[in-house]
Short mmCIF file of C-alpha atoms in Angstrom, two decimals:
data_model
loop_
_atom_site.label_atom_id
_atom_site.label_comp_id
_atom_site.label_asym_id
_atom_site.label_seq_id
_atom_site.Cartn_x
_atom_site.Cartn_y
_atom_site.Cartn_z
CA MET D 15 42.54 51.02 187.63
CA LYS D 16 45.55 52.55 187.87
CA ALA D 17 48.88 50.64 188.94
CA HIS D 18 51.39 51.81 192.22
CA LYS D 19 54.66 52.73 191.23
CA TYR D 20 56.04 49.56 192.21
CA ALA D 21 53.90 47.44 190.10
CA ASP D 22 55.34 49.37 187.72
CA LEU D 23 59.12 48.81 188.34
CA PHE D 24 58.64 45.27 187.13
CA PRO D 25 57.71 44.53 182.78
CA VAL D 26 54.62 44.00 181.82
CA ALA D 27 53.54 40.11 180.27
CA SER D 28 53.10 40.09 176.55
CA VAL D 29 50.08 40.52 174.66
CA SER D 30 50.24 36.65 173.69
CA GLU D 31 50.84 36.22 178.01
CA ILE D 32 47.42 37.62 178.95
CA LYS D 33 44.96 35.88 176.19
CA ASP D 34 46.27 32.73 177.87
CA MET D 35 46.38 33.97 181.42
CA ALA D 36 42.32 35.17 180.03
CA ALA D 37 41.64 32.35 179.06
CA ASP D 38 42.67 30.24 181.91
CA ILE D 39 40.18 32.34 184.25
CA LYS D 40 37.51 32.82 181.66
CA HIS D 41 38.56 28.16 181.95
CA ARG D 42 38.77 28.39 186.35
CA GLY D 43 38.39 31.74 188.08
CA LEU D 44 40.45 34.19 189.25
CA LEU D 45 42.14 32.37 192.31
CA GLN D 46 44.49 35.18 193.79
CA ALA D 47 42.70 38.11 194.46
CA ILE D 48 44.45 41.93 193.17
CA ILE D 49 46.46 43.41 195.76
CA THR D 50 45.83 47.21 195.92
CA LEU D 51 47.41 49.77 197.96
CA ASP D 52 45.93 53.61 197.78
CA ASP D 53 43.16 52.70 195.22
CA LYS D 54 46.14 51.18 192.95
CA ILE D 55 47.80 47.89 192.50
CA LEU D 56 50.26 47.17 194.77
CA ASP D 57 50.10 43.17 193.21
CA GLY D 58 47.94 41.29 189.25
CA ARG D 59 48.73 44.52 187.55
CA ASN D 60 48.78 40.68 184.67
CA ARG D 61 45.84 39.49 186.20
CA TYR D 62 43.61 42.76 186.09
CA GLN D 63 44.14 42.96 182.64
CA ALA D 64 43.49 39.41 182.10
CA CYS D 65 39.88 39.43 184.03
CA ARG D 66 39.12 42.18 181.76
CA ALA D 67 39.73 40.73 179.12
CA ALA D 68 38.45 37.80 179.32
CA GLY D 69 34.83 40.06 181.34
CA VAL D 70 35.51 38.10 184.72
CA GLU D 71 35.16 40.59 187.90
CA PRO D 72 38.38 41.03 189.40
CA LYS D 73 38.53 40.33 193.45
CA PHE D 74 40.41 42.65 195.64
CA LYS D 75 42.22 42.43 198.24
CA THR D 76 43.82 45.32 200.14
CA TYR D 77 47.45 44.78 201.16
CA THR D 78 48.35 44.89 205.53
CA GLY D 79 51.22 44.49 205.38
CA THR D 80 54.56 46.69 206.24
CA ASP D 81 57.08 46.47 203.63
CA PRO D 82 54.82 46.97 200.26
CA LEU D 83 58.15 47.82 198.38
CA GLY D 84 59.71 44.31 199.66
CA ASP D 85 56.94 42.41 198.58
CA VAL D 86 56.24 43.47 195.33
CA ILE D 87 60.17 42.71 195.12
CA SER D 88 59.87 39.30 196.91
CA TRP D 89 56.13 38.37 195.40
CA ASN D 90 57.68 39.33 191.86
CA LEU D 91 60.78 37.88 192.14
CA HIS D 92 59.52 34.57 192.59
CA ARG D 93 57.21 33.73 189.53
CA ARG D 94 59.14 35.31 187.63
CA HIS D 95 62.52 34.80 185.36
CA LEU D 96 64.06 37.38 184.50
CA SER D 97 67.11 37.68 183.04
CA THR D 98 69.94 39.36 185.19
CA SER D 99 69.40 42.64 182.79
CA GLN D 100 66.71 42.87 183.39
CA LYS D 101 67.13 42.91 187.84
CA ALA D 102 70.26 45.13 187.42
CA ALA D 103 67.70 47.16 185.47
CA LEU D 104 65.12 46.52 188.48
CA ALA D 105 68.46 47.49 191.00
CA ALA D 106 68.80 50.60 188.99
CA GLU D 107 65.54 51.65 189.30
CA LEU D 108 64.93 50.48 193.13
CA LYS D 109 68.23 52.28 193.99
CA PRO D 110 66.49 55.93 194.54
CA LEU D 111 63.64 54.66 196.57
CA TYR D 112 65.95 52.81 199.35
CA ALA D 113 67.82 56.44 199.10
CA ALA D 114 63.78 58.00 199.81
CA GLN D 115 63.32 55.91 202.94
CA ALA D 116 66.96 56.23 203.79
CA LYS D 117 66.42 59.91 204.01
CA GLU D 118 63.00 59.11 205.66
CA ARG D 119 64.34 57.67 209.00
CA GLN D 120 66.32 60.63 208.94
CA LEU D 121 63.88 63.15 208.76
CA ALA D 122 61.35 61.03 210.99
CA THR D 123 64.24 60.03 213.61
CA LEU D 124 65.30 64.18 214.10
CA LYS D 125 61.87 64.99 214.19
CA GLN D 126 61.43 62.68 217.05
CA ASN D 127 65.28 63.74 218.35
CA ALA D 128 65.31 60.37 219.62
CA SER D 129 67.77 57.09 218.36
CA SER D 130 65.55 54.87 217.44
CA VAL D 131 63.03 55.19 214.68
CA PRO D 132 59.50 55.61 214.81
CA ASP D 133 57.30 52.54 214.21
CA ASN D 134 55.94 53.85 211.52
CA CYS D 135 59.42 54.15 209.11
CA PRO D 136 60.97 51.59 206.78
CA GLU D 137 62.69 49.03 208.14
CA ARG D 138 67.02 50.78 209.00
CA VAL D 139 68.78 48.60 206.70
CA LYS D 140 72.52 49.18 206.72
CA GLY D 141 74.80 50.35 203.06
CA LYS D 142 74.03 52.17 200.07
CA SER D 143 71.04 52.57 198.06
CA ARG D 144 72.80 50.96 195.36
CA ASP D 145 74.12 47.93 197.48
CA GLN D 146 71.08 47.56 198.96
CA ALA D 147 68.65 47.68 195.40
CA ALA D 148 71.00 44.94 194.71
CA LYS D 149 71.22 41.89 197.24
CA ALA D 150 67.37 43.03 197.02
CA VAL D 151 67.22 41.17 193.32
CA GLY D 152 70.52 39.69 193.37
CA VAL D 153 72.83 40.81 191.27
CA SER D 154 76.07 42.48 192.33
CA GLY D 155 76.54 46.14 192.52
CA LYS D 156 78.06 46.87 189.79
CA SER D 157 75.86 45.20 187.12
CA VAL D 158 73.26 47.90 189.30
CA ASP D 159 75.91 50.33 188.19
CA ARG D 160 76.39 49.30 184.43
CA ALA D 161 71.99 49.47 184.67
CA GLN D 162 72.79 52.72 185.45
CA THR D 163 75.00 54.32 182.71
CA LEU D 164 72.65 52.54 180.47
CA LYS D 165 69.80 54.15 181.79
CA ASN D 166 71.36 57.79 181.72
CA GLU D 167 72.97 57.21 178.51
CA ALA D 168 70.54 55.29 176.55
CA PRO D 169 66.78 55.36 178.41
CA GLU D 170 65.80 53.71 174.67
CA LEU D 171 68.13 50.94 175.37
CA PHE D 172 67.32 51.04 178.52
CA ALA D 173 63.82 50.38 178.99
CA GLN D 174 63.85 47.72 176.12
CA VAL D 175 66.01 45.91 178.98
CA LYS D 176 64.19 46.36 181.18
#
């Protein structure tokens, strides 16, 4: 099963971490279901790989929330130990997603010819997409700018940082 683009924002576990997870899942079972959205893994790529390695049938649950991007960020930031540089790299990857959400809200408002945003649009957030991304992961806007520069000028190094 493929990962959702939001899941791909975060680094995958190392081979040894997957092996450790697989051993635990084989011993205790899969304790937390893998969350899917649009038939892709939104949360639980590493658990899925560990289940496959352990020969355990994974359990799936369909995402029912209203903010998949915000939820993926929240779930992963609270259980992963990301460095400031990794968070800044993540924010650089989030920046165009926040910009796209703003554009979607603008277009929906124009189509509705109304001052309110339709219910199916992402929540309105004030500020530049860079600052929204920085706030979401807990880094400064300048850190996001530095990560964006690295991504543009040295994509191989950016991938290593991420």
